[in-house]
Each structure stands twice: as structure tokens, then as C-alpha cells.
XYZ file of C-alpha atoms in Angstrom:
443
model
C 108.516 63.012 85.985
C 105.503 62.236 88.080
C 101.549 61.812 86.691
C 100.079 64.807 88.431
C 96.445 65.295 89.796
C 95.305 69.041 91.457
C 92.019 69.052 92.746
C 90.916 72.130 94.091
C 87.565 71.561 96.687
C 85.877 74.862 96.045
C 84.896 76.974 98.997
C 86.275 74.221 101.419
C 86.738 74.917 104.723
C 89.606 73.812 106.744
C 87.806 73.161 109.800
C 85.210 71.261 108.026
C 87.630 68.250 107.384
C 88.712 65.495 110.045
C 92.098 65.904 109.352
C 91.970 69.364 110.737
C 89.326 69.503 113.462
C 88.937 65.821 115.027
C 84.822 66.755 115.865
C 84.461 66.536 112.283
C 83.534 62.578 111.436
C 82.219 62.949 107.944
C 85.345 63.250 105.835
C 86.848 59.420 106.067
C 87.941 59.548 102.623
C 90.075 62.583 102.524
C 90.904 62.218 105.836
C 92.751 58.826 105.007
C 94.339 60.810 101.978
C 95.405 63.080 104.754
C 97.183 60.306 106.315
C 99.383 59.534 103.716
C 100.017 62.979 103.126
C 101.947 66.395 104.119
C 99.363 68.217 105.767
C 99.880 71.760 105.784
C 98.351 73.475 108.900
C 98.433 76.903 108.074
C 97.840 77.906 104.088
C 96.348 80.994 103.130
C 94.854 82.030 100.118
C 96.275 85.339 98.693
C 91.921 85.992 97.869
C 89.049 85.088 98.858
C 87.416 84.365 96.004
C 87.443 82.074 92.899
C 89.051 83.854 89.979
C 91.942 86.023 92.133
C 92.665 82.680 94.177
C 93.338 80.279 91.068
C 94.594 83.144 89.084
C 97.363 83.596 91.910
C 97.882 79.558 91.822
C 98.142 79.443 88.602
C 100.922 82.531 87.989
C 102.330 82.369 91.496
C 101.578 86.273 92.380
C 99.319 88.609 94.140
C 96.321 89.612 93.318
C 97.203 93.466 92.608
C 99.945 92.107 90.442
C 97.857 89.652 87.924
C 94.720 91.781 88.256
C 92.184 89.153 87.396
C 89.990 91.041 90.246
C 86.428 92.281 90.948
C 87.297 95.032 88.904
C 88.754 92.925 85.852
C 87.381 89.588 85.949
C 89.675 87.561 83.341
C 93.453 86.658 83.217
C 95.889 88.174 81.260
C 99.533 87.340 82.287
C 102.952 87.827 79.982
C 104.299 84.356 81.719
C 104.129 81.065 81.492
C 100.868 79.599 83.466
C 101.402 76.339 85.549
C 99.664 74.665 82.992
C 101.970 75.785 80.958
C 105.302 74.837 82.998
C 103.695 70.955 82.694
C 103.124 71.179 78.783
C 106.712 72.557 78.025
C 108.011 69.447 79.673
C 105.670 67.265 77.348
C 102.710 66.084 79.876
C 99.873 66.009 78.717
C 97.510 68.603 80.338
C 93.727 69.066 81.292
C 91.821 70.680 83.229
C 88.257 69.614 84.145
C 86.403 72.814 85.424
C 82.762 73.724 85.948
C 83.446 76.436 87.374
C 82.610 79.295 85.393
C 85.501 81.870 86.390
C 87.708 79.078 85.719
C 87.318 78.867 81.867
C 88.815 79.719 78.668
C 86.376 82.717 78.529
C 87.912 84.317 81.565
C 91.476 83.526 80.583
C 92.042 80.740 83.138
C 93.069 77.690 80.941
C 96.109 78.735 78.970
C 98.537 75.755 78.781
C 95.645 73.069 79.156
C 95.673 70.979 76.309
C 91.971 69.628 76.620
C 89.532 71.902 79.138
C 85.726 70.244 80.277
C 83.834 72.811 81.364
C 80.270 71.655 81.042
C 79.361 75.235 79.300
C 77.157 73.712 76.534
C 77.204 76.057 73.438
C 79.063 78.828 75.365
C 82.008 76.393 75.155
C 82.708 76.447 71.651
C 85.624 78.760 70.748
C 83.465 81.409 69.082
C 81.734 82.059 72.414
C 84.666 81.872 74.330
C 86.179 84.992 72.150
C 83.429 86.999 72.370
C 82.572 86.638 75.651
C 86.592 87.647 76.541
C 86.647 90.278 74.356
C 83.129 92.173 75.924
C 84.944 91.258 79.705
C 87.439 93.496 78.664
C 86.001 96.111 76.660
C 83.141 96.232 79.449
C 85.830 96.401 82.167
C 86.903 100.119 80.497
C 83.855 101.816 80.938
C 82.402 103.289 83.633
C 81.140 101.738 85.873
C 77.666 104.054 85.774
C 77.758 102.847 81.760
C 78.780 99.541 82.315
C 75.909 98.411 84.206
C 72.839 98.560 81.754
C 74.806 96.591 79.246
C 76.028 93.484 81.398
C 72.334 92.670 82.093
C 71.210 91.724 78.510
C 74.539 90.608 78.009
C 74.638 87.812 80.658
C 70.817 86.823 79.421
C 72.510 86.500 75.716
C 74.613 83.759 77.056
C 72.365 82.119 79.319
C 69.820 82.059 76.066
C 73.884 80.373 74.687
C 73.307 77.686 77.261
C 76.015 79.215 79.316
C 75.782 75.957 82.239
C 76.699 77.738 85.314
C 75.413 74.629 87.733
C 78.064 72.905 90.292
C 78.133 69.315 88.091
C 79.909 67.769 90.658
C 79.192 64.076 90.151
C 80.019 64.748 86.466
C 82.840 66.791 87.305
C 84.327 63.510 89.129
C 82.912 61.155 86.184
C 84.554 63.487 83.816
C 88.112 63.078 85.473
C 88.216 59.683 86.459
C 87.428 59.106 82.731
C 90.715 61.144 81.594
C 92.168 58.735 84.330
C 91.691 55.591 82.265
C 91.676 57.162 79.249
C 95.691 58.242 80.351
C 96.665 55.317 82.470
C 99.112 53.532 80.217
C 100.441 56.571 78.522
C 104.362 56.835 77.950
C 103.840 60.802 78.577
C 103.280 61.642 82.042
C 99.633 63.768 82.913
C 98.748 66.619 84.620
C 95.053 66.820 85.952
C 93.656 69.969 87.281
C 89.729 69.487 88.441
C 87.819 72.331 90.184
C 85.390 69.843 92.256
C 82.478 72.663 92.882
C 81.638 71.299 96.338
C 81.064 72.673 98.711
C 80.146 75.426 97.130
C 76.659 76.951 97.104
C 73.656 76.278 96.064
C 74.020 73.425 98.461
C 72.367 70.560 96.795
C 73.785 67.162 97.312
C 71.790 64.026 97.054
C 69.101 63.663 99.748
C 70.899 61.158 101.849
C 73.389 63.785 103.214
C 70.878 66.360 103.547
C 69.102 63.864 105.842
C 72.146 62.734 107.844
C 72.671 66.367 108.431
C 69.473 67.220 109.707
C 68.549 69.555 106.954
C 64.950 70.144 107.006
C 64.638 72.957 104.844
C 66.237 74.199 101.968
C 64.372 76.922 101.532
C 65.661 79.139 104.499
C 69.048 78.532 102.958
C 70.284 80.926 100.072
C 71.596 79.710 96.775
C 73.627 82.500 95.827
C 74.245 86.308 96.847
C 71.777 87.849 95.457
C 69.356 85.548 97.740
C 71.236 86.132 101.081
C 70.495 89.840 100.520
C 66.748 89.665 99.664
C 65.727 87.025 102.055
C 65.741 86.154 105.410
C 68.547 83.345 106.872
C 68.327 80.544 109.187
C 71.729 80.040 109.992
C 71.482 76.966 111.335
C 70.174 75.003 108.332
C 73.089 77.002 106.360
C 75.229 75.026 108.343
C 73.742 71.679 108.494
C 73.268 72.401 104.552
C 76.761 73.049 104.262
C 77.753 70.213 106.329
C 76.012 67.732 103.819
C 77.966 69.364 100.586
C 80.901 68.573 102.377
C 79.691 64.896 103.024
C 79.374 64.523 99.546
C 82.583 66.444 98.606
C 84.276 63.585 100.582
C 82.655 60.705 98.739
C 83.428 62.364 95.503
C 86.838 62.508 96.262
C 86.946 58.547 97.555
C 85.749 57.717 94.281
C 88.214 59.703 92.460
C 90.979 58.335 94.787
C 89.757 54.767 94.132
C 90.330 55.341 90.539
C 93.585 56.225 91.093
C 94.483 52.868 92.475
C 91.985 51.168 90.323
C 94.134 52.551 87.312
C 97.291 51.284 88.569
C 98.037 54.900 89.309
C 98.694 54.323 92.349
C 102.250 56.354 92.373
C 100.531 59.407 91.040
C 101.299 63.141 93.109
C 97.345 63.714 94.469
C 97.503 67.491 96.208
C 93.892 68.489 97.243
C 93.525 72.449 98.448
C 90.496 74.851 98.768
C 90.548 77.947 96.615
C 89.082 79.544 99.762
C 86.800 78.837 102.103
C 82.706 79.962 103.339
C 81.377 82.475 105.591
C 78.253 80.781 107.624
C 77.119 83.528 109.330
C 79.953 84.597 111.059
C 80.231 88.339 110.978
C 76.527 88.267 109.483
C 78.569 87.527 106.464
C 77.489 84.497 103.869
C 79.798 82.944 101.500
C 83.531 84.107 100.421
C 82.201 87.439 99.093
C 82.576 90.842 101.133
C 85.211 89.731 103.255
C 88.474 88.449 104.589
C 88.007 86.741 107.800
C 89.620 83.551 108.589
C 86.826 81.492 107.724
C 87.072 82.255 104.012
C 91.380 82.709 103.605
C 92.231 79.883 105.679
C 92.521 76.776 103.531
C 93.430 72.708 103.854
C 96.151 71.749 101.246
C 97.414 67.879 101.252
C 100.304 66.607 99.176
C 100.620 62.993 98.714
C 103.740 62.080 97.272
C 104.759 58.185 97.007
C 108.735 59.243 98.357
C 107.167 61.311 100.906
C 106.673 60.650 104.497
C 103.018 61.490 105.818
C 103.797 64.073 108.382
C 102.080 67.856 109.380
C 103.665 70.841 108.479
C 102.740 73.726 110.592
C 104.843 76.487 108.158
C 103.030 79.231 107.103
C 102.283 78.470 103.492
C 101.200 81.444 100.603
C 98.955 79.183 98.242
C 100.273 80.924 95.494
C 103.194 78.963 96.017
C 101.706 75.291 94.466
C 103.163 77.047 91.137
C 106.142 76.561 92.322
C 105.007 73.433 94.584
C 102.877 71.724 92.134
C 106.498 71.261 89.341
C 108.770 70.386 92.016
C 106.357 67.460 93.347
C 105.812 65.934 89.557
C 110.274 66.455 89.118
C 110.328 69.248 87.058
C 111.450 71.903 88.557
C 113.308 72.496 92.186
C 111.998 74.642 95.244
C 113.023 74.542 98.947
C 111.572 77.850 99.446
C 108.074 76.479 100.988
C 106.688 78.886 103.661
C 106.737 82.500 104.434
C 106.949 84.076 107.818
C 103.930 86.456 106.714
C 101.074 85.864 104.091
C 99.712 88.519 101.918
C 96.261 88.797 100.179
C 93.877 91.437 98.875
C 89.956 92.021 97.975
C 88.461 94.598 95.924
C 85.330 96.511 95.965
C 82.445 93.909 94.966
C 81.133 95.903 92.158
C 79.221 92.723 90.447
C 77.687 92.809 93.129
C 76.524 95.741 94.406
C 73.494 95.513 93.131
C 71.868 93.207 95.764
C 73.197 95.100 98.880
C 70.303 97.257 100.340
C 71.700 100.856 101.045
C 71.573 100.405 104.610
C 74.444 97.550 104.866
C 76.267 99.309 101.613
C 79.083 100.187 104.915
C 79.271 96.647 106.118
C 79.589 94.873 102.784
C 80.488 96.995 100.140
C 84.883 97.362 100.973
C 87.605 96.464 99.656
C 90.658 94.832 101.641
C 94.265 94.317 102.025
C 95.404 92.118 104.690
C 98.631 90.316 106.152
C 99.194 86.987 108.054
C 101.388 86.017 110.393
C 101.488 82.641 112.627
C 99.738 84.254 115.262
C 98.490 87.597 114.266
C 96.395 89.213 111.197
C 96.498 92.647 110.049
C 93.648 94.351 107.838
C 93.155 97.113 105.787
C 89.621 98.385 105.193
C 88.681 100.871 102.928
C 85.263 101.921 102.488
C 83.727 103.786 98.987
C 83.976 107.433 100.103
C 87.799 106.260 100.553
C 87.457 106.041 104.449
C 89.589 103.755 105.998
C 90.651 101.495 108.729
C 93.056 99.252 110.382
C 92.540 96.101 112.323
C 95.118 93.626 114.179
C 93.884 90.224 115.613
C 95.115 88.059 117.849
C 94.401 84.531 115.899
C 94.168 82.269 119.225
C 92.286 84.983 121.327
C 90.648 86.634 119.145
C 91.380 89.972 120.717
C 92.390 93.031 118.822
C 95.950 94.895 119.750
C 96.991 98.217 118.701
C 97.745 98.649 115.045
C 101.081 100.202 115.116
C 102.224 102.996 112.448
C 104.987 100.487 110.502
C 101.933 97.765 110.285
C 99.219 100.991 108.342
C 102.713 101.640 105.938
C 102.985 98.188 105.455
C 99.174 97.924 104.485
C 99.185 101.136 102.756
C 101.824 99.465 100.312
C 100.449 96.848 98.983
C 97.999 99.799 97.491
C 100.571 101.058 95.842
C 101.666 97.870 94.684
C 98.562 97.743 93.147
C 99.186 101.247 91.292
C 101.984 100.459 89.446
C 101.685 100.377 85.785
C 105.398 99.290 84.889
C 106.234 95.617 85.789
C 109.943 97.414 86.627
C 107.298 99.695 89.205
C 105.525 96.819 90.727
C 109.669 95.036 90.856
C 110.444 98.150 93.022
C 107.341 97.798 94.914
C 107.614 94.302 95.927
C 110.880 95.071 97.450
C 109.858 97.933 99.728
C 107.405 95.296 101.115
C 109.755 92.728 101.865
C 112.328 95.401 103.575
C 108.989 96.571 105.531
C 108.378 93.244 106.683
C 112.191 92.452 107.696
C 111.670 95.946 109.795
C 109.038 94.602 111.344
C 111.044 91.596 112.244
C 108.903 88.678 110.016
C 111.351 87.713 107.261
């Protein structure tokens, strides 16, 4: 059994690292993790969001079938977590996680023995309850009902010093701390950090701003709820986002040089993005509101000391590191890596709906089901008066092709996927998908 460390880069983009686009010449240190890795060319996340995308990772299913979703933001699952595959098997787990959808409050960190989440007061147990229990009692109602209560709720816990800020230099003081704190244990470890770069608000140290060119913040939104009230300058977003993942890199030498500086030098390091960052494209910001390639595409390395560096162009489900993650640290077996299609899902962004003007309500306000292939993608729009639509993309070209009537069913199913209340139901479900895809000559 193998020390393990996960480090998810949060909101990476593939193309934004060297090993995956050689224009890129500000990512030295993972790209040299990349060289002594399995590079896989082609993973997709199953969301493309935060919560859905670790919440798949973390019970190895869809989206519509663990429902921590727009519409039911917290974790609730009946098996064992991937945290909880590594305690059962006696390593000592713990996760080190600013982000706030990946907490013990939204249900995230079941089977980690010792969680740092930077929360302040909100972290203590107490908090954690009650903020779980109104998620899901909130989650019931209406959603006409629902929304005058969240407000004073969320200012209850921000008065609870509810830190929702990235904390990324901490984040990587925090886990190279566990690192020496673990190195000469007899019990092997497994690490999970969520490193929140580069995700917004894009603020690393002034040094990368300035090697970026980044002359003004200002034009560049922190959040949502910005992009929709003020006016964009696209460029800077980009240069801004460049610099975050500058410093992303350099946070992730350091952690890597603490590795070796630990004698850890045999430990299984697998870096992935959650998802990745709209920068315009589309007139879309961030990894809200849609499912284009920008934001579903992901890097994922595995570095494994009795594994050759090599690429791996399989299509690759990240949902599958819970079944990836045991059989790197020796725990568990699985020659099933890679899928012939990859499936994923979005629902309507009811948090926040609130910032779109009524005017681009059509554009961002939909909810999505979409399939992968090697070379083609398949979408399923649905709009709030139910309205829908079908889309098929050529992934080199960019072209769309005819959307045949097996590729709507196909769509149309994962719906009802999503519908089923029985876990025998959603059994029965999964199985008309897979015959649906052998029709269609992918599996």
C-alpha cells in the first residue's frame, strides 16, 4: 500500500498547462511532474462545476445519480466514499479543502479522518450540522419560498466567520505540514487538497500579475454576480487568469519539493482539475451556465514510482479516480480505465438566477445533458418553459452535423435516469443507456 496525495487544481484548464499545449511556458513545475507521469489526453468531467464534479470523484457516479446538484447542493450517498475505501484499509486520511462546497457542511468529507477547511467558527461541528440540516430542509421548499430565507441565512454565517476566500498559499502550507507531520508513519496516508487556483477572484501575488501584463483588476470580475452587473474586458480576464495559473504552478513545485524533501519521494502524486473556466468564449465567464469544452475538458497526471511516464490518449470519465485513485495506492484492482463515450449533466442555476438580467435569462439560465466521444459531442439543452434542443459538434472542426433521432433518445435518457426514485429504477436505467450507446456503435 502506497502513501497517496490527490490534488485537485480548481477550475484548471487543460490548455493552460505546458504539458498539454506547448505555447504555454509558465507551468515548469507541473509540467516536469507531467514528465514523470501518465498523462491522460482526453478526461472529462461528468460536471462542470465544483460540488457535482468531486461528488462524482468521490462516489464514482453521475451526477443525476448522487444528486449533490444545483438543485440539492450537499452529498448524501448509501456507499462507501473514496475516502472511505482508504480508511477501511487503515491509512490515515485528510483532506485539506478551502473550498467551501467541499466541506463537512455540504456532505463532502465522509471518510476523512482530519478535514482543514479554513472556515473559522463555521468549522466547528455545531455549525457544520446546522448549516446541513437548513441545505436540506431549504432544498424542499419552493423555490418562490426558498429565496427570502437563504439571504439572511447566508449573512448568519458570514456574521459565523464562514471564510469563503481561495487560501491558496495556506492551503499548500497546510498540506505540506500533514506531509512532515506523516512522513515516518508505519500507516500509509491519503492526502486529498482542493488547491483553489485558478479559480476566481484572481488574485495572486503581484509578480504574476505583472509578468502577465495585467493592468487592471478592476475590469475583471470576482465572482458571478459581478460578470452580470458589470462590464468585461476580456482580455485582462485572460492575462488575469494566466497569472493564477502561474502561481498555481509554483504552489504545486513547492508541494512537490516537499514530497522529496520528506523522503516521500515514492509517494502516488495524481493532479486533475475539477473542471475548467469559461474566458469569454460563448460570452460565457467561469464554469457556471454551461458545458462547452473549455469548462468539461480537464488535465489529470498520475505519477506512480512502477510506472512508465507515457500519454494516454483513452477517453477517460473522471469519475473513474474512485476506482483509479485505490488501484494506484494497491488496494483495490481496475483495468477498466477509459470509456468509448463520456457522460455529464448540468442543472438549472437556480443560486444563481438572481444576477442574470431578464434579457440573457435564454442564454444562461439551462440546464444540460451532454455526451462525449473522441471526436464528437452531443448536447442536450433545455430551457425553463421546458423548450429544448439538440446540438452535435465536431471537436477538431468545430462544425455542427445533424443530430440524429438515436443520439435525442440517448440524451433524452439520461433525464430519465435522473427521475428514478428506486436505486433498482436508476439499475434499469443505466442499462438502457449502455445498450443505446452499443446501438450507436460506441461501446
Amino acid at each position: 500500500m502506497r502513501n497517496t496525495v490527490f490534488v485537485v487544481l480548481d477550475s484548471m484548464r487543460r490548455d493552460h498547462l505546458g504539458a498539454y499545449n506547448e505555447a504555454v511556458d509558465f507551468t515548469e513545475h507541473i509540467d516536469r511532474i507531467a514528465e514523470e507521469s501518465i498523462v491522460y489526453e482526453d478526461a472529462v468531467a461528468q460536471a462542470p462545476w465544483t460540488l457535482p464534479s468531486h461528488a462524482s470523484v468521490f462516489t464514482g457516479t453521475y451526477p443525476w445519480e448522487h444528486g449533490a446538484t444545483n438543485q440539492n447542493a450537499h452529498l448524501e450517498t448509501d456507499g462507501p466514499t473514496l475516502a472511505e475505501k482508504f480508511e477501511r484499509e487503515g491509512y490515515t486520511t485528510a483532506a485539506v479543502t478551502p473550498n467551501i462546497w467541499v466541506t463537512p457542511h455540504k456532505g463532502m468529507t465522509d471518510g476523512f479522518g482530519t478535514v482543514e477547511n479554513f472556515l473559522g467558527l463555521g468549522g466547528l461541528t455545531p455549525f457544520e450540522k446546522l448549516y446541513r440540516s437548513a441545505s436540506k430542509f431549504l432544498e424542499r421548499m419552493d423555490e418562490r419560498i426558498r429565496r427570502p430565507i437563504v439571504e439572511p441565512l447566508n449573512r448568519m454565517f458570514d456574521a459565523a466567520d464562514i471564510d469563503t476566500a481561495c487560501r491558496s498559499a495556506e492551503t499548500i502550507d497546510a498540506a505540506i505540514d500533514f506531509l512532515g507531520a506523516h512522513a515516518g508513519d508505519r500507516d500509509p496516508f491519503f492526502l486529498f487538497v482542493n488547491l483553489m487556483e485558478p479559480h476566481e477572484p484572481y488574485d495572486p501575488p503581484q509578480e504574476y500579475l505583472d509578468r502577465h501584463g495585467v493592468r487592471d483588476l478592476s475590469a475583471v470580475p470576482d465572482d458571478n454576480e459581478a460578470f452580470f452587473v458589470g462590464e468585461t474586458d476580456y482580455s485582462e480576464l485572460r492575462a488575469a487568469y494566466r497569472a493564477s495559473a502561474d502561481y498555481t504552478d509554483d504552489l504545486i513545485g513547492r508541494l512537490d519539493r516537499a514530497l522529496s524533501t520528506h523522503g516521500l519521494d515514492e509517494t502516488v502524486l495524481v493532479v486533475a482539475g475539477d473542471h475548467g473556466q469559461a474566458l469569454g468564449e460563448g460570452d460565457f465567464f467561469g464554469h457556471q451556465f454551461t458545458v462547452r469544452e473549455e469548462v468539461v475538458s480537464v488535465p489529470l497526471l498520475v505519477r506512480h514510482p512502477d510506472e512508465s511516464p507515457r500519454r494516454d490518449d483513452r477517453l477517460v470519465e473522471l469519475r473513474e479516480l474512485y476506482r483509479l485513485l485505490p488501484r494506484v495506492a494497491g488496494i483495490d484492482s481496475y483495468e477498466g480505465l477509459g470509456t468509448d463515450t463520456a457522460l455529464g449533466g448540468y442543472e438549472f442555476p437556480e443560486v444563481f438566477k438572481r444576477y442574470i438580467d431578464e434579457d440573457r435569462m435564454d442564454h444562461y439560465y439551462r440546464k444540460y445533458r451532454y455526451y462525449r466521444t473522441g471526436d464528437e459531442k452531443f448536447v442536450k439543452s433545455e430551457r425553463e418553459d421546458g423548450t429544448v434542443s439538440y446540438t452535435r459538434t465536431d471537436l477538431e472542426t468545430g462544425t455542427e452535423r445533424r443530430v440524429e433521432g438515436e443520439h435525442r433518445r440517448l440524451l433524452d435518457e439520461l433525464d430519465d435516469a435522473e427521475e428514478s426514485q428506486t436505486s433498482r429504477s436508476t439499475i434499469e436505467e443505466n442499462e438502457a443507456i449502455e445498450r443505446r450507446l452499443e446501438e450507436l456503435g460506441y461501446r
